[in-house]
Coordinates of C-alpha atoms and ligand atoms in Angstrom, one line a residue:
M1 CA 8.7 53.0 -36.0
R2 CA 9.5 49.6 -37.1
T3 CA 7.5 48.3 -40.2
R4 CA 7.6 44.6 -39.7
P5 CA 4.6 43.6 -37.8
L6 CA 4.4 41.7 -34.6
K7 CA 2.0 38.6 -35.2
V8 CA -0.7 37.9 -32.7
A9 CA -2.7 34.7 -32.5
L10 CA -5.8 34.7 -31.0
L11 CA -7.0 31.8 -29.3
G12 CA -10.8 31.9 -29.0
C13 CA -13.3 34.5 -30.8
G14 CA -16.4 34.6 -28.8
V15 CA -17.8 37.4 -26.3
V16 CA -14.3 38.5 -25.6
G17 CA -12.3 37.6 -28.6
S18 CA -14.4 38.8 -31.2
E19 CA -14.2 42.2 -29.4
V20 CA -10.3 41.8 -29.3
A21 CA -10.4 41.1 -33.0
R22 CA -12.5 44.3 -33.6
I23 CA -10.5 46.7 -31.8
M24 CA -7.3 45.4 -33.1
T25 CA -8.6 46.3 -36.5
T26 CA -10.3 49.5 -35.9
H27 CA -7.6 51.0 -33.5
A28 CA -4.7 49.6 -35.6
D29 CA -3.0 52.8 -36.5
D30 CA -3.3 54.1 -32.8
L31 CA -2.0 50.6 -31.5
A32 CA 0.9 50.8 -33.8
A33 CA 2.0 54.3 -32.9
R34 CA 1.5 53.4 -29.0
I35 CA 3.6 50.2 -29.5
G36 CA 6.0 51.3 -32.1
A37 CA 5.1 48.7 -34.7
P38 CA 2.0 47.4 -36.3
V39 CA 0.1 44.4 -34.7
E40 CA -1.0 41.9 -37.1
L41 CA -3.9 39.1 -36.5
A42 CA -2.0 36.1 -37.6
G43 CA -4.4 33.4 -36.9
V44 CA -7.7 32.9 -34.9
A45 CA -8.4 29.4 -33.2
V46 CA -12.0 28.7 -32.8
R47 CA -14.3 25.4 -32.2
R48 CA -16.6 25.9 -35.0
P49 CA -14.8 27.1 -38.2
D50 CA -18.1 27.7 -40.1
K51 CA -19.5 30.2 -37.9
V52 CA -19.8 33.7 -39.6
R53 CA -17.5 36.0 -37.9
E54 CA -17.8 39.7 -38.8
G55 CA -14.6 41.4 -39.5
I56 CA -12.7 38.3 -39.2
D57 CA -10.7 37.2 -42.6
P58 CA -11.8 33.6 -42.9
S59 CA -8.7 32.4 -44.2
L60 CA -7.0 33.4 -40.7
V61 CA -9.6 31.0 -38.9
T62 CA -8.5 27.3 -37.9
T63 CA -9.5 24.6 -35.3
D64 CA -5.9 23.6 -35.0
A65 CA -4.9 26.1 -32.1
T66 CA -1.8 23.6 -31.3
A67 CA -0.3 24.3 -34.9
L68 CA -1.2 28.0 -34.5
V69 CA 0.6 28.4 -31.2
K70 CA 3.8 26.3 -32.7
R71 CA 4.1 28.3 -35.7
G72 CA 7.3 29.9 -34.2
D73 CA 6.6 33.4 -36.1
I74 CA 3.9 34.4 -33.2
D75 CA 5.1 37.1 -31.0
V76 CA 1.9 36.9 -28.4
V77 CA -0.8 34.6 -28.0
V78 CA -4.0 36.1 -26.8
E79 CA -5.9 33.1 -24.8
V80 CA -9.6 33.7 -24.6
I81 CA -11.0 30.3 -24.9
G82 CA -11.3 29.9 -21.1
G83 CA -11.3 26.8 -18.8
I84 CA -8.3 24.6 -17.8
E85 CA -7.6 22.5 -20.9
P86 CA -6.8 22.8 -23.9
A87 CA -6.2 26.6 -22.6
R88 CA -3.2 25.5 -20.3
T89 CA -1.3 23.4 -22.7
L90 CA -1.6 26.1 -25.3
I91 CA -0.1 28.5 -23.2
T92 CA 2.8 26.5 -22.1
T93 CA 3.3 25.4 -25.8
A94 CA 3.2 29.1 -27.0
F95 CA 5.9 30.0 -24.4
E96 CA 8.0 27.0 -25.5
H97 CA 7.6 28.3 -29.1
G98 CA 8.7 31.7 -28.5
A99 CA 5.4 33.7 -27.9
S100 CA 4.4 35.6 -24.9
V101 CA 0.9 35.5 -23.6
V102 CA -1.9 37.4 -22.6
S103 CA -4.8 35.7 -21.2
A104 CA -8.5 36.5 -19.5
N105 CA -8.8 33.0 -17.7
K106 CA -9.3 33.4 -14.0
A107 CA -10.1 29.9 -13.7
L108 CA -6.9 28.5 -15.1
L109 CA -4.7 31.3 -13.5
A110 CA -6.2 30.6 -10.1
Q111 CA -5.4 27.2 -10.4
D112 CA -2.3 27.1 -12.2
G113 CA -1.0 30.5 -12.1
A114 CA 2.6 29.4 -10.3
A115 CA 3.2 26.8 -12.9
L116 CA 2.1 29.3 -15.7
H117 CA 4.5 31.8 -14.2
A118 CA 7.4 29.3 -14.2
A119 CA 6.8 28.4 -17.5
A120 CA 6.9 32.1 -18.7
D121 CA 10.2 32.5 -16.8
E122 CA 11.7 29.6 -18.1
N123 CA 11.3 30.8 -21.6
D124 CA 12.0 34.3 -20.8
K125 CA 8.6 35.4 -22.0
D126 CA 5.6 37.7 -20.5
L127 CA 2.2 36.4 -18.9
Y128 CA -0.3 39.2 -18.3
Y129 CA -3.6 38.6 -17.4
E130 CA -5.1 42.0 -16.3
A131 CA -8.9 41.1 -17.9
A132 CA -8.9 37.8 -15.4
V133 CA -10.0 40.0 -12.4
A134 CA -12.9 42.4 -12.8
G135 CA -13.0 42.8 -16.5
A136 CA -12.2 46.4 -17.7
I137 CA -11.2 47.6 -14.2
P138 CA -7.2 48.3 -14.1
L139 CA -6.5 46.0 -10.8
I140 CA -3.6 43.5 -11.7
R141 CA -1.2 46.1 -13.0
P142 CA -1.7 48.7 -10.0
L143 CA -1.3 45.9 -7.6
R144 CA 1.7 44.6 -9.3
E145 CA 3.3 47.9 -10.6
S146 CA 2.0 51.1 -8.9
L147 CA 1.8 49.5 -5.4
A148 CA 4.9 47.7 -5.7
G149 CA 6.7 50.1 -3.1
D150 CA 3.8 50.1 -0.9
K151 CA 2.5 47.4 1.7
V152 CA -1.1 46.1 0.9
N153 CA -3.0 45.0 3.9
R154 CA -6.6 44.3 2.5
V155 CA -8.3 43.9 -0.7
L156 CA -12.4 44.0 -0.4
G157 CA -14.2 43.7 -3.4
I158 CA -17.3 42.9 -5.5
V159 CA -15.8 40.9 -8.4
N160 CA -18.8 39.2 -9.7
G161 CA -21.3 41.3 -11.6
T162 CA -24.0 38.5 -11.6
T163 CA -24.2 38.2 -7.9
N164 CA -24.0 42.0 -7.5
F165 CA -26.9 42.4 -9.9
I166 CA -28.8 39.9 -8.3
L167 CA -28.1 41.3 -4.9
D168 CA -28.8 45.0 -5.7
A169 CA -32.1 43.6 -7.2
M170 CA -33.3 41.9 -3.8
D171 CA -32.2 45.1 -2.0
T172 CA -34.0 47.7 -4.0
T173 CA -36.9 45.6 -4.9
G174 CA -37.5 43.5 -2.0
A175 CA -37.6 40.4 -4.4
G176 CA -36.3 36.9 -3.1
Y177 CA -33.2 35.2 -4.4
Q178 CA -35.0 33.2 -7.0
E179 CA -37.0 36.1 -8.6
A180 CA -34.1 38.2 -8.6
L181 CA -31.9 35.3 -10.4
D182 CA -34.9 35.0 -12.8
E183 CA -34.7 38.7 -13.5
A184 CA -30.8 38.3 -14.0
T185 CA -31.3 35.4 -16.3
A186 CA -34.0 37.2 -18.5
L187 CA -31.8 40.2 -18.7
G188 CA -28.8 38.2 -19.8
Y189 CA -26.8 39.1 -16.5
A190 CA -26.9 35.3 -15.4
E191 CA -26.0 32.2 -17.3
A192 CA -28.3 29.5 -17.7
D193 CA -26.2 27.5 -15.4
P194 CA -25.4 30.5 -12.8
T195 CA -23.5 28.0 -10.3
A196 CA -20.2 29.3 -10.8
D197 CA -21.4 32.9 -10.0
V198 CA -23.9 32.5 -7.3
E199 CA -22.0 29.9 -5.4
G200 CA -18.9 32.0 -5.2
F201 CA -16.6 29.9 -7.4
D202 CA -15.8 32.7 -9.9
A203 CA -15.2 35.0 -7.1
A204 CA -12.9 32.7 -5.4
A205 CA -10.7 32.4 -8.2
K206 CA -10.5 36.1 -8.5
A207 CA -9.6 36.3 -4.7
A208 CA -7.0 33.7 -4.9
I209 CA -5.3 35.9 -8.0
L210 CA -5.8 39.1 -6.0
A211 CA -4.4 37.9 -2.7
G212 CA -1.2 36.2 -4.3
I213 CA -0.5 39.6 -6.1
A214 CA -1.3 41.8 -3.2
F215 CA 0.7 39.8 -0.3
H216 CA 3.5 38.4 -2.9
T217 CA 2.5 35.1 -1.6
R218 CA 1.2 31.9 -3.5
V219 CA -2.5 31.8 -2.8
R220 CA -4.1 28.5 -4.3
L221 CA -7.8 28.2 -5.0
D222 CA -8.1 25.7 -2.2
D223 CA -6.8 28.4 0.2
V224 CA -9.9 30.5 -0.4
Y225 CA -12.8 30.0 1.8
R226 CA -16.0 30.2 -0.2
E227 CA -19.7 30.6 0.5
G228 CA -22.5 31.3 -2.1
M229 CA -25.3 33.6 -2.0
T230 CA -28.1 31.4 -2.7
E231 CA -29.4 31.4 1.0
V232 CA -29.6 35.2 1.4
T233 CA -33.1 36.0 2.1
A234 CA -35.5 39.0 1.8
A235 CA -35.4 38.8 5.5
D236 CA -31.6 39.2 5.7
F237 CA -32.1 42.6 3.5
A238 CA -34.9 43.8 6.1
S239 CA -32.2 43.0 8.9
A240 CA -29.6 44.7 7.2
K241 CA -31.6 47.9 6.4
E242 CA -32.4 47.9 10.0
M243 CA -28.6 48.1 10.8
G244 CA -28.1 50.7 8.1
C245 CA -26.5 48.0 5.9
T246 CA -26.9 46.4 2.7
I247 CA -25.6 42.8 1.5
K248 CA -23.0 42.1 -0.9
L249 CA -21.1 39.0 -2.0
L250 CA -17.6 40.2 -1.0
A251 CA -14.1 38.7 -1.8
I252 CA -12.0 39.6 1.0
C253 CA -8.1 39.1 1.1
E254 CA -6.4 40.4 4.6
R255 CA -3.1 40.4 5.9
A256 CA -3.4 39.3 9.7
A257 CA -2.8 42.2 12.4
D258 CA 0.6 40.9 13.2
G259 CA 1.5 40.6 9.4
A260 CA 2.5 37.1 9.7
S261 CA -0.2 35.3 7.7
V262 CA -3.0 36.1 5.1
T263 CA -6.8 35.1 4.7
A264 CA -8.7 35.0 1.5
R265 CA -12.2 34.4 1.5
V266 CA -15.8 34.8 -0.6
H267 CA -19.1 35.2 1.1
P268 CA -22.2 37.3 1.3
A269 CA -21.7 40.0 3.9
M270 CA -23.5 43.0 5.4
I271 CA -21.5 46.3 4.8
P272 CA -22.7 49.7 6.1
L273 CA -24.5 52.1 3.6
S274 CA -21.8 54.5 4.1
H275 CA -18.9 52.1 2.7
P276 CA -18.2 52.9 -1.0
L277 CA -19.0 49.3 -1.8
A278 CA -22.5 49.6 -0.7
N279 CA -23.3 52.0 -3.6
V280 CA -22.0 49.6 -6.3
R281 CA -25.2 48.8 -8.6
G282 CA -26.2 46.6 -11.2
A283 CA -23.8 44.4 -12.6
Y284 CA -20.9 46.7 -11.8
N285 CA -17.6 45.6 -9.9
A286 CA -15.6 47.8 -7.5
V287 CA -12.6 46.8 -5.4
F288 CA -11.2 48.5 -2.3
V289 CA -7.5 48.3 -1.5
E290 CA -6.0 49.6 1.7
S291 CA -2.2 50.0 2.1
D292 CA 0.0 51.1 4.6
A293 CA 1.3 54.5 2.6
A294 CA -1.6 55.4 0.0
G295 CA -4.5 54.3 2.5
Q296 CA -7.6 53.6 0.9
L297 CA -8.0 53.3 -2.9
M298 CA -11.1 52.3 -4.7
F299 CA -11.1 50.9 -8.4
Y300 CA -14.7 50.8 -10.0
G301 CA -16.0 49.8 -13.3
P302 CA -17.7 47.1 -15.6
G303 CA -16.3 43.9 -14.4
A304 CA -17.5 41.7 -17.5
G305 CA -18.5 42.1 -21.1
G306 CA -17.1 41.7 -24.5
S307 CA -15.7 45.3 -24.9
P308 CA -14.7 46.1 -21.4
T309 CA -12.8 42.8 -20.9
A310 CA -11.3 43.5 -24.5
S311 CA -10.1 46.9 -23.2
A312 CA -8.2 45.1 -20.8
V313 CA -6.5 42.4 -22.9
L314 CA -5.9 45.0 -25.3
G315 CA -3.9 47.1 -22.5
D316 CA -2.0 44.0 -21.9
L317 CA -1.3 43.2 -25.5
V318 CA 0.1 46.8 -26.0
A319 CA 2.5 46.4 -22.9
V320 CA 3.6 42.8 -23.9
C321 CA 4.3 44.2 -27.5
R322 CA 6.3 47.0 -26.0
N323 CA 8.3 44.7 -23.8
R324 CA 9.1 42.6 -26.7
L325 CA 10.3 45.5 -28.8
S326 CA 12.5 46.5 -26.3
G327 CA 13.9 42.9 -25.6
A328 CA 12.7 43.0 -22.1
T329 CA 10.0 41.2 -20.0
G330 CA 7.6 42.8 -17.5
P331 CA 7.4 41.8 -13.8
G332 CA 6.7 38.1 -13.4
E333 CA 5.3 36.2 -10.5
S334 CA 6.0 37.6 -7.1
A335 CA 5.8 35.3 -4.2
Y336 CA 8.8 35.8 -2.2
A337 CA 6.8 36.9 1.1
A338 CA 5.5 33.2 1.1
L339 CA 3.3 33.9 4.1
P340 CA 1.2 31.1 5.4
V341 CA -2.6 31.1 4.4
S342 CA -4.5 30.8 7.6
P343 CA -7.9 28.9 7.8
M344 CA -11.3 30.6 7.8
G345 CA -11.3 29.8 11.5
D346 CA -8.8 32.6 12.2
V347 CA -10.4 35.3 10.5
V348 CA -11.6 38.0 13.0
T349 CA -14.8 40.0 12.0
R350 CA -18.3 41.1 13.2
Y351 CA -21.6 38.7 13.0
H352 CA -25.1 39.2 12.6
I353 CA -27.1 36.3 13.9
S354 CA -30.8 35.7 13.6
L355 CA -32.0 33.2 15.9
D356 CA -35.8 31.6 16.4
V357 CA -36.4 31.1 20.1
A358 CA -39.1 30.3 22.4
D359 CA -40.9 33.5 23.7
K360 CA -40.3 32.9 27.3
P361 CA -38.3 34.2 30.4
G362 CA -34.7 33.6 30.6
V363 CA -34.0 32.8 27.0
L364 CA -32.0 35.9 26.5
A365 CA -30.0 35.2 29.3
Q366 CA -29.3 31.8 28.2
V367 CA -28.4 33.0 24.7
A368 CA -26.0 35.5 26.1
T369 CA -24.4 32.9 28.4
V370 CA -23.3 30.8 25.4
F371 CA -21.9 33.9 23.6
A372 CA -19.9 34.6 26.6
E373 CA -18.7 31.1 27.4
H374 CA -17.4 31.2 23.7
G375 CA -15.6 34.6 24.2
V376 CA -17.8 36.1 21.6
S377 CA -18.8 39.6 22.9
I378 CA -22.4 40.8 22.0
D379 CA -22.8 44.5 20.6
T380 CA -26.6 44.7 20.4
V381 CA -29.7 42.4 20.6
R382 CA -33.1 43.0 19.2
Q383 CA -36.0 40.7 19.9
Q384 CA -39.4 40.4 18.5
G385 CA -41.9 38.1 19.9
K386 CA -45.2 36.5 18.1
D387 CA -47.2 33.5 19.6
G388 CA -45.1 32.1 22.1
E389 CA -42.1 32.3 19.4
A390 CA -39.8 34.8 19.1
S391 CA -36.7 36.0 17.0
L392 CA -33.7 37.1 18.3
V393 CA -31.0 39.4 16.2
V394 CA -27.8 39.4 17.9
V395 CA -24.9 41.6 16.4
T396 CA -21.4 40.9 18.0
H397 CA -18.3 42.6 18.5
R398 CA -15.3 41.2 16.4
A399 CA -14.6 37.6 16.9
S400 CA -13.0 34.8 15.2
D401 CA -14.9 32.4 12.9
A402 CA -13.7 29.5 14.8
A403 CA -15.3 31.2 18.2
L404 CA -18.5 32.1 16.4
G405 CA -18.7 28.6 15.0
G406 CA -18.5 26.9 18.6
T407 CA -21.0 29.6 19.7
V408 CA -23.6 28.7 17.0
E409 CA -23.1 25.0 17.6
A410 CA -23.8 25.5 21.3
L411 CA -26.7 27.9 20.5
R412 CA -28.5 25.0 18.2
K413 CA -28.4 22.6 21.5
L414 CA -30.4 24.9 23.4
D415 CA -34.0 23.5 23.8
T416 CA -35.2 27.0 23.7
V417 CA -33.5 27.9 20.3
R418 CA -35.5 26.5 17.6
G419 CA -33.3 27.3 14.8
V420 CA -30.5 29.5 13.6
A421 CA -32.2 31.6 10.8
S422 CA -29.1 33.3 9.4
I423 CA -25.6 34.0 10.3
M424 CA -24.0 36.9 8.3
R425 CA -20.6 38.5 8.7
V426 CA -20.5 42.4 9.0
E427 CA -17.6 44.0 7.0
G428 CA -16.2 47.1 5.9
E429 CA -16.5 49.0 9.5
Ligands
NAP1 N1 -17.3 37.0 -21.2 C1 -17.0 37.9 -20.2 O1 -17.5 39.0 -20.0 C2 -15.6 38.0 -19.6 C3 -15.1 38.7 -18.6 C4 -13.8 38.4 -17.9 C5 -13.1 37.3 -18.5 N2 -13.5 36.5 -19.4 C6 -12.9 35.3 -19.8 O2 -12.4 35.2 -21.0 C7 -12.3 34.0 -21.5 C8 -13.3 33.9 -22.9 O3 -14.5 34.2 -22.4 P1 -15.8 34.5 -23.6 O4 -16.9 34.8 -22.6 O5 -15.3 35.3 -24.5 O6 -16.2 32.8 -23.8 P2 -16.9 32.3 -25.3 O7 -17.9 33.5 -25.6 O8 -17.6 31.1 -24.7 O9 -15.9 32.0 -26.5 C9 -14.9 31.1 -26.3 C10 -14.2 30.9 -27.4 O10 -13.3 29.9 -27.6 C11 -13.3 29.0 -28.4 N3 -13.0 27.9 -28.1 C12 -13.6 27.1 -27.1 N4 -13.0 25.9 -27.2 C13 -12.0 25.8 -28.0 C14 -10.8 25.1 -28.3 N5 -10.7 23.7 -27.9 N6 -10.1 25.2 -29.5 C15 -10.1 26.4 -30.0 N7 -11.1 27.3 -29.7 C16 -12.2 27.1 -28.7 C17 -14.9 29.0 -29.0 O11 -15.0 28.9 -30.3 P3 -16.3 28.8 -31.1 O12 -16.8 30.4 -31.3 O13 -16.3 28.2 -32.4 O14 -17.4 28.3 -30.3 C18 -15.1 30.6 -28.8 O15 -14.8 31.2 -29.9 C19 -12.7 33.2 -20.5 O16 -11.4 32.8 -19.6 C20 -13.6 34.1 -19.6 O17 -13.4 33.7 -18.1 C21 -14.7 36.6 -19.9

């Protein structure tokens, strides 16, 4: 074993960074044995230097992250600050000054992954980010390396624990959205401002990263269609149950049937209770991968939290340190397929539409005609009448999102349709 240690700069020492530092210390001997050289924490950049940080030597703490990454003797920079800046500049500066980088920063990777990979390549350095998607769950390395000889056709996942906790609570207790969100906040599963989670921004960043890796194609954050889950109601869950389904916020990355394009999207969807993702409870994450040769694979586990996320960071750190010792770099960005990313209108799936209609003869025929005119074939219809008003629940066969959109627009114009109570896609069949 080499006795000269590999030097690690830790940028950020919050929820994730403090756990990274703790595991680096408590598992130092094992890490050294696995890497073939000791790993030394050479500096810790934070915003508040005076905060007491258990287990961290105060002499290592600095507020000057730029000076730390510019030192020139750092082998690996671990970026767990989060956000776009200063993280982006610090990472590129780290490459320029000889370090490889491990990051957990989904927002930055989804927005600027291509440029960061290019900076890593130019400087012949590694950029690893297993922790950026689904916390502890090994997903990026399986897609990048284990499935490198296969052809991935679909990635379907629950990649946000907060939204899964809320939807699971709504499902199991019958609670409304706000009540379930309040519970999630009280238990620490939702942040004070839950927008990034409940509006699907966090999941969309992960979908962009996953689609890019799965399809060897650059998928930008803007390419990902996004719908949040704040409009999901207890009535939607009741409808889902009647269909033998539950509701999950899903990230779905798909190759088109002809293989010539891909799509990436995040939205709430009904999935059959028989689907493995339906049984992912609480704040857990799970990702279902479908590929030509392997068939169906499921990856399941804690998608967030300091210690689980640090596990993924440490796995990357070991891999990058090993590369460093052997004078090699791991796989970089693979975007050679350069497939076009199709808009949401091209996505083909099934739909569950709930309409408030007048309870009078001929309404059903009128509604059915609108569906037929737009080429959307109806699978089942359920009607419930009350006091001259009725609700009509239509489940369609597979149709394009554009065709469904046209159908709904036309339905809204019918005098007999009082309103469209909900539209939900049905996935996983
Ligand atoms: N938390 C999770 O469960 C989880 C899961 C997966 C991925 N991630 C990702 O991991 C990253 C870190 O998340 P986190 O939850 O650990 O965040 P956090 O608890 O807010 O910690 C952020 C750390 O960065 C430091 N910091 C902020 N701005 C800085 C600056 N300008 N210069 C130097 N240090 C700065 C903070 O310093 P102070 O301590 O002085 O405030 C803090 O130590 C994010 O990219 C996040 O998306 C987190």
